[in-house]
Coordinates of C-alpha atoms in Angstrom, one line a residue:
M1 CA -44.1 -32.2 6.5
K2 CA -43.3 -30.3 3.3
K3 CA -44.9 -27.1 4.7
S4 CA -43.0 -27.6 8.0
F5 CA -39.7 -27.8 6.2
E6 CA -40.5 -24.7 4.1
N7 CA -41.2 -22.8 7.2
L8 CA -38.0 -24.0 8.8
L9 CA -36.1 -23.0 5.7
G10 CA -37.7 -19.7 5.5
N11 CA -36.9 -19.0 9.1
A12 CA -33.3 -19.9 8.5
I13 CA -33.0 -17.6 5.6
A14 CA -34.5 -14.9 7.5
G15 CA -32.1 -15.5 10.3
M16 CA -29.1 -15.4 8.0
D17 CA -30.4 -12.1 6.4
Q18 CA -30.7 -10.5 9.8
S19 CA -27.2 -11.6 10.7
D20 CA -25.8 -10.2 7.5
K21 CA -27.6 -6.9 8.1
S22 CA -26.2 -6.9 11.6
I23 CA -22.7 -7.4 10.5
K24 CA -23.0 -4.8 7.6
S25 CA -23.9 -2.2 10.2
Q26 CA -20.8 -3.0 12.3
I27 CA -18.3 -3.0 9.5
K28 CA -15.4 -0.6 10.5
I29 CA -12.7 1.1 8.5
R30 CA -9.3 1.2 9.9
D31 CA -7.0 3.9 8.6
D32 CA -3.8 1.9 8.9
F33 CA -5.3 -0.9 6.8
K34 CA -7.0 1.5 4.3
A35 CA -3.5 3.0 3.8
L36 CA -2.4 -0.4 2.3
I37 CA -4.9 -0.1 -0.5
P38 CA -3.5 1.9 -3.5
P39 CA -5.9 4.8 -3.9
L40 CA -7.8 5.4 -7.2
S41 CA -7.4 8.6 -9.1
E42 CA -10.4 11.0 -9.2
D43 CA -11.3 9.7 -12.7
E44 CA -11.0 6.0 -11.7
F45 CA -13.2 6.6 -8.8
K46 CA -15.9 8.2 -10.9
V47 CA -15.8 5.4 -13.4
L48 CA -16.2 2.8 -10.7
E49 CA -19.0 4.8 -9.1
E50 CA -20.9 5.1 -12.5
N51 CA -20.4 1.3 -13.1
I52 CA -21.8 0.4 -9.6
L53 CA -24.8 2.7 -10.1
M54 CA -25.6 0.9 -13.3
E55 CA -24.7 -2.6 -12.4
G56 CA -24.7 -2.7 -8.5
V57 CA -21.8 -3.9 -6.4
R58 CA -20.8 -7.2 -8.2
D59 CA -17.7 -8.2 -6.3
S60 CA -17.9 -9.2 -2.6
L61 CA -16.1 -7.2 0.1
T62 CA -13.8 -9.0 2.3
V63 CA -14.2 -8.5 6.2
W64 CA -11.9 -9.6 8.9
S65 CA -13.9 -11.2 11.8
F66 CA -11.9 -10.5 14.9
G67 CA -13.7 -11.2 18.1
S68 CA -16.8 -9.1 18.1
E69 CA -15.4 -6.7 15.4
Y70 CA -15.8 -6.8 11.6
I71 CA -13.0 -4.8 9.9
L72 CA -12.9 -4.2 6.2
I73 CA -9.8 -5.4 4.5
D74 CA -10.8 -5.4 0.9
G75 CA -13.3 -3.3 -1.1
H76 CA -12.9 0.1 0.5
N77 CA -13.9 2.0 -2.7
R78 CA -17.0 -0.2 -3.2
F79 CA -18.0 0.1 0.4
S80 CA -17.7 3.9 0.3
I81 CA -19.9 4.1 -2.9
S82 CA -22.5 1.7 -1.5
Q83 CA -22.7 3.7 1.7
K84 CA -23.0 7.0 -0.3
H85 CA -25.9 5.8 -2.4
G86 CA -27.5 3.3 -0.1
L87 CA -26.8 0.2 -2.3
E88 CA -26.8 -3.5 -1.1
F89 CA -23.5 -5.4 -1.2
Q90 CA -22.2 -8.9 -0.6
F91 CA -19.3 -9.8 1.7
R92 CA -17.3 -12.6 3.0
T93 CA -15.7 -12.9 6.4
V94 CA -12.1 -14.3 6.9
S95 CA -10.1 -15.2 9.9
F96 CA -6.4 -14.3 10.7
K97 CA -4.4 -14.9 13.9
D98 CA -3.4 -11.3 14.2
E99 CA -3.0 -7.9 12.6
E100 CA 0.4 -8.6 10.9
E101 CA -1.1 -11.6 9.1
V102 CA -3.9 -9.3 7.9
R103 CA -1.4 -6.8 6.6
D104 CA 0.6 -9.5 4.7
W105 CA -2.6 -10.7 3.2
M106 CA -3.7 -7.3 2.1
I107 CA -0.3 -6.5 0.5
R108 CA -0.2 -9.8 -1.4
N109 CA -3.9 -9.4 -2.5
Q110 CA -3.2 -5.9 -3.8
L111 CA -0.1 -7.1 -5.7
G112 CA -2.2 -9.6 -7.5
R113 CA -4.2 -6.8 -9.2
R114 CA -3.6 -5.9 -12.7
N115 CA -4.3 -2.2 -12.8
L116 CA -1.6 -1.0 -10.6
S117 CA 0.6 2.0 -11.7
P118 CA 4.3 1.6 -11.7
E119 CA 4.5 3.8 -8.5
Q120 CA 1.9 1.6 -6.8
Q121 CA 3.7 -1.6 -7.8
S122 CA 6.9 -0.2 -6.5
Y123 CA 5.4 0.8 -3.2
L124 CA 3.7 -2.6 -2.5
R125 CA 6.7 -4.6 -3.5
G126 CA 8.7 -2.3 -1.1
L127 CA 6.3 -2.9 1.7
R128 CA 6.5 -6.6 1.2
Y129 CA 10.3 -6.7 1.1
N130 CA 10.6 -4.5 4.2
R131 CA 8.1 -6.6 6.1
E132 CA 9.5 -10.0 5.1
K133 CA 13.0 -8.9 6.2
V134 CA 11.7 -8.1 9.6
Q135 CA 9.4 -11.1 10.0
G136 CA 12.2 -13.5 9.1
K137 CA 14.4 -11.8 11.9
R138 CA 17.2 -11.6 9.3
T139 CA 19.0 -8.8 7.4
D140 CA 18.2 -10.3 4.1
L141 CA 18.9 -14.0 4.0
T142 CA 17.0 -17.3 4.4
L143 CA 19.0 -20.0 6.3
D144 CA 16.8 -23.0 6.7
Q145 CA 18.5 -26.1 5.5
N146 CA 15.2 -27.9 4.8
D147 CA 14.0 -24.9 2.7
P148 CA 14.8 -25.2 -1.1
K149 CA 15.0 -21.4 -1.1
S150 CA 17.6 -21.4 1.7
G151 CA 20.6 -19.2 1.1
Q152 CA 18.6 -16.9 -1.3
S153 CA 18.1 -13.3 -0.1
T154 CA 14.6 -11.9 0.4
A155 CA 15.4 -9.5 -2.5
A156 CA 16.4 -12.3 -4.7
L157 CA 13.3 -14.3 -4.0
L158 CA 10.9 -11.3 -4.6
A159 CA 12.9 -10.3 -7.8
K160 CA 12.3 -13.7 -9.3
E161 CA 8.6 -13.7 -8.2
F162 CA 8.1 -10.2 -9.9
N163 CA 10.4 -10.7 -12.7
V164 CA 12.6 -7.5 -11.7
S165 CA 16.1 -7.1 -10.5
E166 CA 17.3 -7.5 -6.9
A167 CA 18.4 -3.8 -7.0
T168 CA 14.9 -2.8 -8.0
I169 CA 13.4 -4.6 -5.1
K170 CA 15.8 -2.9 -2.7
R171 CA 15.0 0.4 -4.3
D172 CA 11.4 -0.3 -3.8
G173 CA 12.0 -0.8 -0.1
I174 CA 13.6 2.5 0.3
F175 CA 10.9 4.1 -1.8
A176 CA 8.1 2.6 0.4
E177 CA 9.9 3.9 3.5
G178 CA 10.1 7.4 2.0
I179 CA 6.3 7.3 1.0
D180 CA 5.3 6.3 4.5
V181 CA 7.4 9.1 6.0
I182 CA 5.6 11.5 3.8
G183 CA 2.3 10.0 4.7
K184 CA 2.9 10.6 8.4
D185 CA 3.2 14.4 7.9
N186 CA 0.9 14.8 4.9
P187 CA -1.6 12.0 4.2
E188 CA -3.4 13.8 1.5
L189 CA -0.1 14.3 -0.6
R190 CA 0.7 10.7 -0.1
H191 CA -2.7 9.8 -1.4
Q192 CA -2.3 12.1 -4.4
I193 CA 1.2 10.6 -5.2
L194 CA 0.1 6.9 -5.2
S195 CA -3.2 7.7 -7.0
G196 CA -1.4 9.5 -9.8
D197 CA -3.2 12.8 -9.1
A198 CA 0.1 14.3 -8.2
K199 CA 2.3 14.5 -11.3
L200 CA 6.0 13.6 -11.4
S201 CA 7.5 16.9 -12.2
K202 CA 8.9 19.0 -9.2
K203 CA 7.0 22.1 -10.4
E204 CA 3.6 20.3 -10.1
I205 CA 4.5 18.6 -6.9
S206 CA 5.6 21.9 -5.4
S207 CA 2.3 23.4 -6.5
I208 CA 0.3 20.7 -4.6
A209 CA 2.6 21.1 -1.4
K210 CA 2.0 24.8 -1.4
E211 CA -1.8 24.3 -1.2
Q212 CA -1.3 22.5 2.1
P213 CA -1.0 24.1 5.4
S214 CA 2.9 24.2 5.4
E215 CA 3.7 24.1 9.1
K216 CA 1.2 21.4 9.7
S217 CA 1.7 19.2 6.7
S218 CA 5.4 19.0 6.5
G219 CA 6.4 19.2 10.0
V220 CA 8.7 16.3 10.8
I221 CA 10.5 16.3 7.4
Q222 CA 11.2 20.1 7.2
K223 CA 12.3 20.2 10.9
Q224 CA 14.7 17.3 10.5
L225 CA 16.2 18.2 7.0
K226 CA 14.9 21.8 6.4
V227 CA 14.0 20.7 2.8
P228 CA 10.5 21.0 1.4
V229 CA 8.5 17.8 1.2
S230 CA 7.9 18.4 -2.5
E231 CA 11.7 18.3 -3.2
I232 CA 12.1 14.9 -1.3
I233 CA 9.2 13.5 -3.4
G234 CA 10.6 14.7 -6.7
I235 CA 14.0 13.2 -6.0
A236 CA 12.4 9.9 -5.0
F237 CA 10.6 9.7 -8.3
E238 CA 13.7 10.6 -10.2
Y239 CA 15.7 7.9 -8.2
V240 CA 13.1 5.2 -9.1
Q241 CA 13.0 6.0 -12.8
T242 CA 16.6 6.5 -13.5
E243 CA 18.9 4.7 -11.0
R244 CA 20.3 1.3 -12.1
R245 CA 23.1 0.8 -9.6
S246 CA 22.6 -1.5 -6.6
I247 CA 22.0 0.1 -3.2
E248 CA 25.3 -1.4 -2.1
Q249 CA 27.1 0.5 -4.9
I250 CA 25.4 3.7 -4.0
Y251 CA 26.3 3.4 -0.3
S252 CA 29.9 2.7 -1.3
A253 CA 30.0 5.8 -3.5
L254 CA 28.6 7.9 -0.7
G255 CA 31.2 6.4 1.7
K256 CA 28.4 5.2 4.0
E257 CA 27.5 1.9 5.6
P258 CA 24.6 0.1 3.9
G259 CA 21.3 0.8 5.8
S260 CA 22.9 3.6 7.8
L261 CA 20.9 6.5 6.3
K262 CA 17.3 7.4 6.7
P263 CA 15.3 7.5 3.4
Q264 CA 15.3 11.4 3.2
E265 CA 18.9 11.5 3.8
Y266 CA 19.5 8.8 1.3
F267 CA 17.6 10.6 -1.6
L268 CA 19.3 13.9 -0.8
L269 CA 22.8 12.5 -0.7
W270 CA 22.1 10.5 -3.9
K271 CA 20.9 13.6 -5.7
A272 CA 24.1 15.5 -4.6
L273 CA 26.2 12.6 -5.7
N274 CA 24.7 12.7 -9.2
Q275 CA 25.1 16.3 -9.5
D276 CA 28.8 16.1 -8.7
A277 CA 29.2 13.3 -11.2
N278 CA 27.6 15.5 -14.0
R279 CA 29.8 18.6 -13.4

């Protein structure tokens, strides 16, 4: 009886191992999901790779089980390193009703990390702010009478959660939109900005932009505004670091209706407004 049980247990474990191997071989990377993961700088990636080579992949990867697909939603860097060096890794599967629920989970999960740069924090808070406004089908207000948070704006709720001002959350929203616009035309530059490999000065950002194929990498922004991508990025960083007014106050100073400007236009007009004020 004991031997029979051991045989059954061994067969069950072997079956599980085979199932795990099958899933691992089917794990897919989706670029739109990967874009929600703040990238590591070159130095950070090297340190992670060295640690994994010494200690193995200690933390489990997270995989979305969707029908017959297995899509990676957390652990992209660990997965890349394990694939490069043929290392074993553990994973867990999770279920969500749709892609939007996955994106929400990924953003919240990343915001819970401690090693985010200020730019990455701003970007993720902005993504969450923009998504929650849309999902609530409201401009910026909760109205459920049974909800203790009713009457508070999305910006107010997130400001309290992250211990920042409402104006900061709204600026984060515009910053996130701007970064995503840049990413559509130049994904590599977006990666460099969020990883910290692209420095904050206009000179350094311009230098990076010149290394890209200009017609191919900056297409939409340059065609629409005839302004280099690098200049838009420099203004966006200056805005995030220095502006303390609310978005409503800035729109009022510009003589525009709130929300009527595209992110690129907003940053350019904001810069012009500041230059006029300093003359």
